[in-house]
Amino acid sequence: MMWVGRAELSAAVSNAGGLGILTALTQPTPDALRREIERCRSMTDKPFAVNLTILPSMGAPPYAEYRRAIIESDIRIVETAGQNPREHVEDFKAHGIIVIHKCTSVRHALSAERMGVDVISIDGFECAGHPGEDDVPGLVLIPAAADQVRIPLIASGGFGDGRGLAAALCLGADGINMGTRFCATVEAPIHERVKQLLVENDERATHVIFKSLHNTARVGRNSVSDKVVEILKRPDAKFEDVAHLVRGAQGRIVLETGDVDAGLVWAGQVQGLIHDIPTVAELIGRIVREARDIIERRLPAFL
Ligand SMILES: Cc1cc2nc3c(=O)[nH]c(=O)nc-3n(C[C@H](O)[C@H](O)[C@H](O)COP(=O)(O)O)c2cc1C
């Protein structure tokens, strides 16, 4: 998670029994990523992963150098996301690294499986970030993927409690991935006001933007995303008309200063299930307990 997937949160997730994921591109340079990996290692002796997100962008970051930093830092698990991960997957696999590929459609999952990735993480339309262009929510996407994908499958998008975890297992997934929910935790390295916003917002408080530009994104609802929607409604609207509003640097200001109208806030529909700001350990413990209770008590009662 851009600007959020730092050592504090990743180590907390791994320490609590999950798999914390550092976001490579949150670090300004590959060397800064090496230092962040070491910082995370100083906070946990559990495994954690690094995410490398490959998105089309002008002045793309030096992906190969970030990849080298990940490999040379002896990271054992990587999450790739975005477009055309082949070159990266091949190099990670050649170094014996476990690759989780996060994608948003069954066809992309199958293509990543053929490419040799070890685990698929599949993001339904509910998710924060880029849900792809097919608009298929998890309730259909997860079992559709489970029907065809042979390697382990992680369900992503809209998960925030034990009901979601139990449901994901019922739908054929082997686990869940959470983004927005982890932003509203004590350890998330973002401003308190943003965490409060996630608690206050409900499941309707997102916008889907950039559909007309074929780069669909789900973001939290605020004055900036309202404005982006309004501008992009114009028939002749172009990306340039909203570029000043959606810059990553503006989103970073939101997270760091708590000025929730300074830029986009990346958040998913699961905001409707977020009612508190627990520690990561409390959150993961609660989710596992709830899911266990559903599986052991609620479901058998239906038999
Ligand atoms: C603040 C934030 C930043 C994110 N940045 C990235 C990113 O850089 N790369 C990526 O692959 N996904 C990113 N995502 C998406 C998450 O990794 C994950 O797929 C998504 O949040 C799952 O949906 P959920 O928010 O409903 O749990 C981001 C999500 C959030 C909330």
mmCIF file of C-alpha atoms and ligand atoms in Angstrom:
data_model
loop_
_atom_site.group_PDB
_atom_site.id
_atom_site.type_symbol
_atom_site.label_atom_id
_atom_site.label_comp_id
_atom_site.label_asym_id
_atom_site.label_seq_id
_atom_site.Cartn_x
_atom_site.Cartn_y
_atom_site.Cartn_z
ATOM 1 C CA MET A 1 0.000 0.000 0.000
ATOM 2 C CA MET A 2 1.569 3.180 -1.268
ATOM 3 C CA TRP A 3 2.824 5.384 1.617
ATOM 4 C CA VAL A 4 1.295 2.946 4.173
ATOM 5 C CA GLY A 5 3.225 -0.296 3.611
ATOM 6 C CA ARG A 6 6.204 0.725 5.738
ATOM 7 C CA ALA A 7 8.172 -1.245 8.324
ATOM 8 C CA GLU A 8 5.923 -0.328 11.295
ATOM 9 C CA LEU A 9 2.782 -1.844 9.761
ATOM 10 C CA SER A 10 4.436 -4.749 7.946
ATOM 11 C CA ALA A 11 6.328 -5.881 11.042
ATOM 12 C CA ALA A 12 3.180 -5.583 13.172
ATOM 13 C CA VAL A 13 1.224 -7.776 10.726
ATOM 14 C CA SER A 14 3.964 -10.409 10.619
ATOM 15 C CA ASN A 15 4.389 -10.349 14.397
ATOM 16 C CA ALA A 16 0.641 -10.957 14.754
ATOM 17 C CA GLY A 17 0.753 -14.072 12.551
ATOM 18 C CA GLY A 18 -0.095 -12.528 9.168
ATOM 19 C CA LEU A 19 2.244 -11.772 6.288
ATOM 20 C CA GLY A 20 3.211 -8.112 6.382
ATOM 21 C CA ILE A 21 4.040 -6.533 3.032
ATOM 22 C CA LEU A 22 6.374 -3.576 2.474
ATOM 23 C CA THR A 23 5.539 -1.430 -0.549
ATOM 24 C CA ALA A 24 8.736 -1.086 -2.588
ATOM 25 C CA LEU A 25 7.765 2.103 -4.399
ATOM 26 C CA THR A 26 6.944 3.945 -1.171
ATOM 27 C CA GLN A 27 10.713 4.196 -0.819
ATOM 28 C CA PRO A 28 12.196 6.955 -2.994
ATOM 29 C CA THR A 29 15.150 4.850 -4.209
ATOM 30 C CA PRO A 30 16.173 1.176 -4.329
ATOM 31 C CA ASP A 31 18.786 1.914 -1.644
ATOM 32 C CA ALA A 32 16.106 3.389 0.603
ATOM 33 C CA LEU A 33 14.153 0.159 0.082
ATOM 34 C CA ARG A 34 17.207 -1.850 1.226
ATOM 35 C CA ARG A 35 17.287 0.255 4.407
ATOM 36 C CA GLU A 36 13.532 -0.139 4.949
ATOM 37 C CA ILE A 37 13.870 -3.927 4.641
ATOM 38 C CA GLU A 38 16.594 -3.858 7.305
ATOM 39 C CA ARG A 39 14.413 -1.618 9.509
ATOM 40 C CA CYS A 40 11.549 -4.129 9.168
ATOM 41 C CA ARG A 41 13.945 -6.973 10.044
ATOM 42 C CA SER A 42 14.889 -5.112 13.223
ATOM 43 C CA MET A 43 11.189 -5.111 14.225
ATOM 44 C CA THR A 44 10.268 -8.725 13.476
ATOM 45 C CA ASP A 45 11.947 -12.093 13.200
ATOM 46 C CA LYS A 46 8.942 -13.411 11.216
ATOM 47 C CA PRO A 47 8.807 -13.574 7.404
ATOM 48 C CA PHE A 48 7.482 -10.508 5.580
ATOM 49 C CA ALA A 49 7.073 -9.753 1.879
ATOM 50 C CA VAL A 50 7.748 -6.842 -0.465
ATOM 51 C CA ASN A 51 5.215 -5.605 -3.023
ATOM 52 C CA LEU A 52 6.367 -4.435 -6.453
ATOM 53 C CA THR A 53 3.554 -2.680 -8.300
ATOM 54 C CA ILE A 54 4.076 -2.229 -12.022
ATOM 55 C CA LEU A 55 1.749 0.476 -13.294
ATOM 56 C CA PRO A 56 1.816 2.406 -16.545
ATOM 57 C CA SER A 57 3.269 5.775 -15.639
ATOM 58 C CA MET A 58 5.208 8.516 -17.310
ATOM 59 C CA GLY A 59 8.739 8.516 -15.951
ATOM 60 C CA ALA A 60 8.322 4.971 -14.601
ATOM 61 C CA PRO A 61 10.440 4.118 -11.554
ATOM 62 C CA PRO A 62 13.570 1.969 -12.139
ATOM 63 C CA TYR A 63 11.705 -1.319 -11.576
ATOM 64 C CA ALA A 64 14.703 -3.534 -12.348
ATOM 65 C CA GLU A 65 16.780 -1.738 -9.708
ATOM 66 C CA TYR A 66 14.026 -2.108 -7.101
ATOM 67 C CA ARG A 67 13.846 -5.799 -8.051
ATOM 68 C CA ARG A 68 17.607 -6.120 -7.545
ATOM 69 C CA ALA A 69 17.335 -4.482 -4.118
ATOM 70 C CA ILE A 70 14.629 -7.000 -3.143
ATOM 71 C CA ILE A 71 16.670 -9.983 -4.359
ATOM 72 C CA GLU A 72 19.951 -8.802 -2.830
ATOM 73 C CA SER A 73 18.211 -8.141 0.497
ATOM 74 C CA ASP A 74 17.374 -11.845 0.593
ATOM 75 C CA ILE A 75 13.599 -11.327 0.704
ATOM 76 C CA ARG A 76 11.897 -14.740 0.363
ATOM 77 C CA ILE A 77 8.343 -13.653 -0.589
ATOM 78 C CA VAL A 78 7.337 -10.995 -3.123
ATOM 79 C CA GLU A 79 3.921 -9.707 -4.144
ATOM 80 C CA THR A 80 3.760 -8.421 -7.706
ATOM 81 C CA ALA A 81 0.813 -6.353 -8.923
ATOM 82 C CA GLY A 82 -0.061 -4.447 -12.054
ATOM 83 C CA GLN A 83 0.854 -5.009 -15.657
ATOM 84 C CA ASN A 84 3.198 -7.472 -17.388
ATOM 85 C CA PRO A 85 5.064 -8.891 -14.396
ATOM 86 C CA ARG A 86 6.840 -11.577 -16.513
ATOM 87 C CA GLU A 87 10.352 -10.133 -16.470
ATOM 88 C CA HIS A 88 10.114 -9.660 -12.686
ATOM 89 C CA VAL A 89 8.501 -13.032 -11.984
ATOM 90 C CA GLU A 90 11.193 -14.849 -13.982
ATOM 91 C CA ASP A 91 13.997 -13.143 -12.089
ATOM 92 C CA PHE A 92 12.381 -13.654 -8.666
ATOM 93 C CA LYS A 93 11.732 -17.325 -9.445
ATOM 94 C CA ALA A 94 15.317 -17.786 -10.676
ATOM 95 C CA HIS A 95 16.368 -16.676 -7.182
ATOM 96 C CA GLY A 96 14.021 -19.117 -5.435
ATOM 97 C CA ILE A 97 11.648 -16.395 -4.235
ATOM 98 C CA ILE A 98 7.967 -17.215 -3.617
ATOM 99 C CA VAL A 99 5.853 -14.939 -5.830
ATOM 100 C CA ILE A 100 2.299 -13.917 -5.005
ATOM 101 C CA HIS A 101 0.707 -12.162 -7.992
ATOM 102 C CA LYS A 102 -2.201 -9.843 -7.221
ATOM 103 C CA CYS A 103 -4.633 -9.450 -10.094
ATOM 104 C CA THR A 104 -8.275 -8.652 -10.779
ATOM 105 C CA SER A 105 -9.539 -11.237 -13.266
ATOM 106 C CA VAL A 106 -9.545 -15.007 -13.728
ATOM 107 C CA ARG A 107 -7.783 -14.721 -17.098
ATOM 108 C CA HIS A 108 -4.932 -12.716 -15.595
ATOM 109 C CA ALA A 109 -4.731 -15.184 -12.696
ATOM 110 C CA LEU A 110 -4.390 -18.084 -15.148
ATOM 111 C CA SER A 111 -1.792 -16.273 -17.180
ATOM 112 C CA ALA A 112 0.236 -15.564 -14.001
ATOM 113 C CA GLU A 113 -0.123 -19.224 -12.997
ATOM 114 C CA ARG A 114 1.277 -20.272 -16.394
ATOM 115 C CA MET A 115 4.094 -17.768 -15.859
ATOM 116 C CA GLY A 116 5.102 -19.749 -12.758
ATOM 117 C CA VAL A 117 3.905 -17.641 -9.821
ATOM 118 C CA ASP A 118 3.261 -19.569 -6.599
ATOM 119 C CA VAL A 119 0.142 -17.888 -5.234
ATOM 120 C CA ILE A 120 -2.672 -15.784 -6.733
ATOM 121 C CA SER A 121 -4.238 -12.932 -4.789
ATOM 122 C CA ILE A 122 -7.451 -11.867 -6.511
ATOM 123 C CA ASP A 123 -9.002 -8.441 -5.941
ATOM 124 C CA GLY A 124 -12.775 -8.076 -6.295
ATOM 125 C CA PHE A 125 -14.476 -4.889 -7.461
ATOM 126 C CA GLU A 126 -15.005 -3.832 -3.816
ATOM 127 C CA CYS A 127 -11.306 -3.246 -3.304
ATOM 128 C CA ALA A 128 -9.394 -0.043 -2.768
ATOM 129 C CA GLY A 129 -6.954 0.772 -5.523
ATOM 130 C CA HIS A 130 -7.224 -0.643 -9.035
ATOM 131 C CA PRO A 131 -10.039 -3.215 -9.393
ATOM 132 C CA GLY A 132 -9.426 -3.740 -13.132
ATOM 133 C CA GLU A 133 -11.954 -3.137 -15.876
ATOM 134 C CA ASP A 134 -14.403 -6.051 -15.464
ATOM 135 C CA ASP A 135 -16.353 -4.840 -12.390
ATOM 136 C CA VAL A 136 -16.786 -8.360 -10.934
ATOM 137 C CA PRO A 137 -17.225 -8.375 -7.135
ATOM 138 C CA GLY A 138 -15.595 -10.970 -4.902
ATOM 139 C CA LEU A 139 -18.734 -13.036 -4.356
ATOM 140 C CA VAL A 140 -18.457 -14.176 -7.977
ATOM 141 C CA LEU A 141 -14.795 -13.528 -8.758
ATOM 142 C CA ILE A 142 -13.363 -15.632 -5.911
ATOM 143 C CA PRO A 143 -15.253 -18.878 -6.687
ATOM 144 C CA ALA A 144 -14.774 -18.274 -10.428
ATOM 145 C CA ALA A 145 -11.023 -18.099 -9.786
ATOM 146 C CA ALA A 146 -11.108 -21.047 -7.356
ATOM 147 C CA ASP A 147 -12.742 -23.147 -10.094
ATOM 148 C CA GLN A 148 -9.776 -22.675 -12.399
ATOM 149 C CA VAL A 149 -6.670 -21.674 -10.479
ATOM 150 C CA ARG A 150 -4.690 -24.693 -9.218
ATOM 151 C CA ILE A 151 -2.184 -22.890 -6.973
ATOM 152 C CA PRO A 152 -3.126 -21.344 -3.579
ATOM 153 C CA LEU A 153 -5.616 -18.481 -3.834
ATOM 154 C CA ILE A 154 -5.918 -15.426 -1.597
ATOM 155 C CA ALA A 155 -9.170 -13.463 -1.634
ATOM 156 C CA SER A 156 -8.763 -9.692 -1.590
ATOM 157 C CA GLY A 157 -11.072 -6.687 -1.616
ATOM 158 C CA GLY A 158 -13.752 -5.957 0.960
ATOM 159 C CA PHE A 159 -12.312 -8.054 3.802
ATOM 160 C CA GLY A 160 -12.256 -6.619 7.305
ATOM 161 C CA ASP A 161 -13.652 -9.129 9.793
ATOM 162 C CA GLY A 162 -14.042 -12.808 10.643
ATOM 163 C CA ARG A 163 -17.222 -13.116 8.595
ATOM 164 C CA GLY A 164 -15.214 -12.141 5.529
ATOM 165 C CA LEU A 165 -12.480 -14.645 6.330
ATOM 166 C CA ALA A 166 -14.985 -17.482 6.839
ATOM 167 C CA ALA A 167 -16.811 -16.480 3.636
ATOM 168 C CA ALA A 168 -13.569 -16.401 1.641
ATOM 169 C CA LEU A 169 -12.736 -19.932 2.804
ATOM 170 C CA CYS A 170 -16.258 -21.061 1.824
ATOM 171 C CA LEU A 171 -15.815 -19.476 -1.612
ATOM 172 C CA GLY A 172 -12.695 -21.536 -2.244
ATOM 173 C CA ALA A 173 -9.896 -19.194 -1.168
ATOM 174 C CA ASP A 174 -7.071 -20.220 1.145
ATOM 175 C CA GLY A 175 -6.794 -16.915 2.975
ATOM 176 C CA ILE A 176 -7.500 -13.189 2.759
ATOM 177 C CA ASN A 177 -5.612 -10.012 1.951
ATOM 178 C CA MET A 178 -6.626 -6.722 3.569
ATOM 179 C CA GLY A 179 -5.714 -3.172 2.622
ATOM 180 C CA THR A 180 -8.163 -0.554 3.881
ATOM 181 C CA ARG A 181 -8.826 -2.385 7.168
ATOM 182 C CA PHE A 182 -5.115 -2.319 8.073
ATOM 183 C CA CYS A 183 -5.025 1.455 7.479
ATOM 184 C CA ALA A 184 -7.349 1.874 10.487
ATOM 185 C CA THR A 185 -4.989 0.269 13.015
ATOM 186 C CA VAL A 186 -2.779 1.764 15.706
ATOM 187 C CA GLU A 187 0.411 0.809 13.852
ATOM 188 C CA ALA A 188 -0.563 2.149 10.404
ATOM 189 C CA PRO A 189 1.918 4.979 9.823
ATOM 190 C CA ILE A 190 -0.714 7.516 8.741
ATOM 191 C CA HIS A 191 -2.399 10.507 10.388
ATOM 192 C CA GLU A 192 -5.045 9.830 13.048
ATOM 193 C CA ARG A 193 -7.639 11.946 11.165
ATOM 194 C CA VAL A 194 -7.424 9.621 8.143
ATOM 195 C CA LYS A 195 -7.992 6.591 10.393
ATOM 196 C CA GLN A 196 -11.014 8.377 11.926
ATOM 197 C CA LEU A 197 -12.355 9.090 8.433
ATOM 198 C CA LEU A 198 -12.255 5.353 7.635
ATOM 199 C CA VAL A 199 -14.222 4.671 10.838
ATOM 200 C CA GLU A 200 -16.798 7.389 10.117
ATOM 201 C CA ASN A 201 -17.314 6.476 6.445
ATOM 202 C CA ASP A 202 -19.767 3.781 5.431
ATOM 203 C CA GLU A 203 -19.811 1.323 2.534
ATOM 204 C CA ARG A 204 -21.118 4.001 0.133
ATOM 205 C CA ALA A 205 -18.191 6.328 0.721
ATOM 206 C CA THR A 206 -16.096 5.475 -2.331
ATOM 207 C CA HIS A 207 -15.897 6.654 -5.909
ATOM 208 C CA VAL A 208 -14.867 4.609 -8.924
ATOM 209 C CA ILE A 209 -12.824 6.939 -11.111
ATOM 210 C CA PHE A 210 -10.841 6.749 -14.388
ATOM 211 C CA LYS A 211 -13.179 4.150 -15.927
ATOM 212 C CA SER A 212 -13.347 6.131 -19.158
ATOM 213 C CA LEU A 213 -9.534 6.151 -19.198
ATOM 214 C CA HIS A 214 -9.396 2.325 -18.766
ATOM 215 C CA ASN A 215 -7.402 2.699 -15.559
ATOM 216 C CA THR A 216 -10.254 2.258 -13.077
ATOM 217 C CA ALA A 217 -9.502 3.148 -9.472
ATOM 218 C CA ARG A 218 -11.614 2.961 -6.311
ATOM 219 C CA VAL A 219 -10.910 5.761 -3.870
ATOM 220 C CA GLY A 220 -12.537 7.114 -0.735
ATOM 221 C CA ARG A 221 -15.139 9.794 -1.152
ATOM 222 C CA ASN A 222 -13.945 13.308 -0.318
ATOM 223 C CA SER A 223 -14.095 16.758 -1.894
ATOM 224 C CA VAL A 224 -11.218 15.866 -4.251
ATOM 225 C CA SER A 225 -12.706 12.609 -5.570
ATOM 226 C CA ASP A 226 -16.120 14.364 -5.873
ATOM 227 C CA LYS A 227 -14.435 16.981 -8.063
ATOM 228 C CA VAL A 228 -12.612 14.348 -10.158
ATOM 229 C CA VAL A 229 -15.939 12.572 -10.821
ATOM 230 C CA GLU A 230 -17.581 15.850 -11.798
ATOM 231 C CA ILE A 231 -14.788 16.817 -14.216
ATOM 232 C CA LEU A 232 -14.540 13.341 -15.795
ATOM 233 C CA LYS A 233 -18.297 13.379 -16.502
ATOM 234 C CA ARG A 234 -17.667 15.902 -19.267
ATOM 235 C CA PRO A 235 -17.717 14.099 -22.635
ATOM 236 C CA ASP A 236 -14.368 15.516 -23.764
ATOM 237 C CA ALA A 237 -12.609 15.033 -20.391
ATOM 238 C CA LYS A 238 -8.970 13.949 -20.435
ATOM 239 C CA PHE A 239 -6.586 12.792 -17.718
ATOM 240 C CA GLU A 240 -4.788 16.146 -17.927
ATOM 241 C CA ASP A 241 -7.961 17.852 -16.636
ATOM 242 C CA VAL A 242 -7.670 16.056 -13.285
ATOM 243 C CA ALA A 243 -3.921 15.350 -13.103
ATOM 244 C CA HIS A 244 -3.365 18.171 -10.586
ATOM 245 C CA LEU A 245 -6.002 16.642 -8.277
ATOM 246 C CA VAL A 246 -4.893 12.996 -8.339
ATOM 247 C CA ARG A 247 -1.112 13.288 -8.011
ATOM 248 C CA GLY A 248 0.400 10.683 -5.679
ATOM 249 C CA ALA A 249 2.198 13.469 -3.835
ATOM 250 C CA GLN A 250 -1.187 14.967 -2.856
ATOM 251 C CA GLY A 251 -2.369 11.606 -1.504
ATOM 252 C CA ARG A 252 0.800 11.443 0.551
ATOM 253 C CA ILE A 253 0.016 14.867 2.056
ATOM 254 C CA VAL A 254 -3.420 13.545 3.133
ATOM 255 C CA LEU A 255 -1.836 10.597 4.935
ATOM 256 C CA GLU A 256 0.939 12.619 6.560
ATOM 257 C CA THR A 257 -0.900 15.805 7.585
ATOM 258 C CA GLY A 258 -4.438 14.508 8.079
ATOM 259 C CA ASP A 259 -5.792 17.185 5.712
ATOM 260 C CA VAL A 260 -8.354 14.804 4.230
ATOM 261 C CA ASP A 261 -9.223 17.196 1.411
ATOM 262 C CA ALA A 262 -5.666 17.671 0.153
ATOM 263 C CA GLY A 263 -5.799 14.791 -2.338
ATOM 264 C CA LEU A 264 -7.183 11.325 -3.000
ATOM 265 C CA VAL A 265 -7.688 8.931 -0.081
ATOM 266 C CA TRP A 266 -7.344 5.330 -1.258
ATOM 267 C CA ALA A 267 -10.025 3.266 0.477
ATOM 268 C CA GLY A 268 -12.510 0.523 -0.376
ATOM 269 C CA GLN A 269 -16.146 -0.292 0.359
ATOM 270 C CA VAL A 270 -15.046 -2.231 3.450
ATOM 271 C CA GLN A 271 -15.052 1.157 5.214
ATOM 272 C CA GLY A 272 -18.653 0.200 6.042
ATOM 273 C CA LEU A 273 -17.303 -2.600 8.277
ATOM 274 C CA ILE A 274 -14.645 -0.530 10.066
ATOM 275 C CA HIS A 275 -15.811 0.744 13.462
ATOM 276 C CA ASP A 276 -12.621 1.052 15.512
ATOM 277 C CA ILE A 277 -8.849 1.522 15.427
ATOM 278 C CA PRO A 278 -7.392 -1.568 17.132
ATOM 279 C CA THR A 279 -3.781 -2.710 17.211
ATOM 280 C CA VAL A 280 -2.892 -5.081 14.382
ATOM 281 C CA ALA A 281 -2.587 -7.956 16.881
ATOM 282 C CA GLU A 282 -6.056 -7.223 18.294
ATOM 283 C CA LEU A 283 -7.506 -7.042 14.793
ATOM 284 C CA ILE A 284 -5.965 -10.264 13.497
ATOM 285 C CA GLY A 285 -6.784 -12.100 16.749
ATOM 286 C CA ARG A 286 -10.403 -10.943 16.553
ATOM 287 C CA ILE A 287 -10.759 -11.898 12.877
ATOM 288 C CA VAL A 288 -9.403 -15.395 13.485
ATOM 289 C CA ARG A 289 -11.619 -15.881 16.577
ATOM 290 C CA GLU A 290 -14.733 -14.693 14.709
ATOM 291 C CA ALA A 291 -14.032 -16.909 11.708
ATOM 292 C CA ARG A 292 -13.355 -19.903 13.946
ATOM 293 C CA ASP A 293 -16.603 -19.279 15.833
ATOM 294 C CA ILE A 294 -18.589 -19.095 12.582
ATOM 295 C CA ILE A 295 -17.030 -22.304 11.270
ATOM 296 C CA GLU A 296 -17.310 -24.219 14.544
ATOM 297 C CA ARG A 297 -20.707 -23.005 15.790
ATOM 298 C CA ARG A 298 -22.767 -21.039 13.290
ATOM 299 C CA LEU A 299 -22.257 -23.200 10.203
ATOM 300 C CA PRO A 300 -22.760 -26.627 11.868
ATOM 301 C CA ALA A 301 -26.082 -25.343 13.256
ATOM 302 C CA PHE A 302 -27.365 -25.300 9.680
ATOM 303 C CA LEU A 303 -26.678 -28.997 9.169
HETATM 304 C C1 LIG B 1 -3.832 3.345 0.921
HETATM 305 C C2 LIG B 1 -3.756 2.211 -0.072
HETATM 306 C C3 LIG B 1 -2.696 2.163 -0.972
HETATM 307 C C4 LIG B 1 -2.607 1.104 -1.878
HETATM 308 N N1 LIG B 1 -1.523 1.048 -2.722
HETATM 309 C C5 LIG B 1 -1.355 -0.054 -3.504
HETATM 310 C C6 LIG B 1 -0.183 -0.226 -4.260
HETATM 311 O O1 LIG B 1 0.722 0.624 -4.264
HETATM 312 N N2 LIG B 1 -0.062 -1.353 -5.010
HETATM 313 C C7 LIG B 1 -1.036 -2.309 -5.029
HETATM 314 O O2 LIG B 1 -0.868 -3.333 -5.695
HETATM 315 N N3 LIG B 1 -2.171 -2.174 -4.337
HETATM 316 C C8 LIG B 1 -2.343 -1.074 -3.563
HETATM 317 N N4 LIG B 1 -3.478 -0.954 -2.812
HETATM 318 C C9 LIG B 1 -4.495 -2.025 -2.869
HETATM 319 C C10 LIG B 1 -4.250 -3.068 -1.768
HETATM 320 O O3 LIG B 1 -2.996 -3.653 -1.911
HETATM 321 C C11 LIG B 1 -5.320 -4.177 -1.780
HETATM 322 O O4 LIG B 1 -5.308 -4.847 -3.018
HETATM 323 C C12 LIG B 1 -6.695 -3.599 -1.524
HETATM 324 O O5 LIG B 1 -6.645 -2.580 -0.551
HETATM 325 C C13 LIG B 1 -7.650 -4.688 -1.080
HETATM 326 O O6 LIG B 1 -8.918 -4.174 -0.897
HETATM 327 P P1 LIG B 1 -9.474 -3.644 0.521
HETATM 328 O O7 LIG B 1 -8.931 -2.264 0.662
HETATM 329 O O8 LIG B 1 -10.945 -3.702 0.367
HETATM 330 O O9 LIG B 1 -8.947 -4.569 1.588
HETATM 331 C C14 LIG B 1 -3.607 0.105 -1.908
HETATM 332 C C15 LIG B 1 -4.684 0.168 -0.990
HETATM 333 C C16 LIG B 1 -4.753 1.202 -0.088
HETATM 334 C C17 LIG B 1 -5.912 1.242 0.883
#
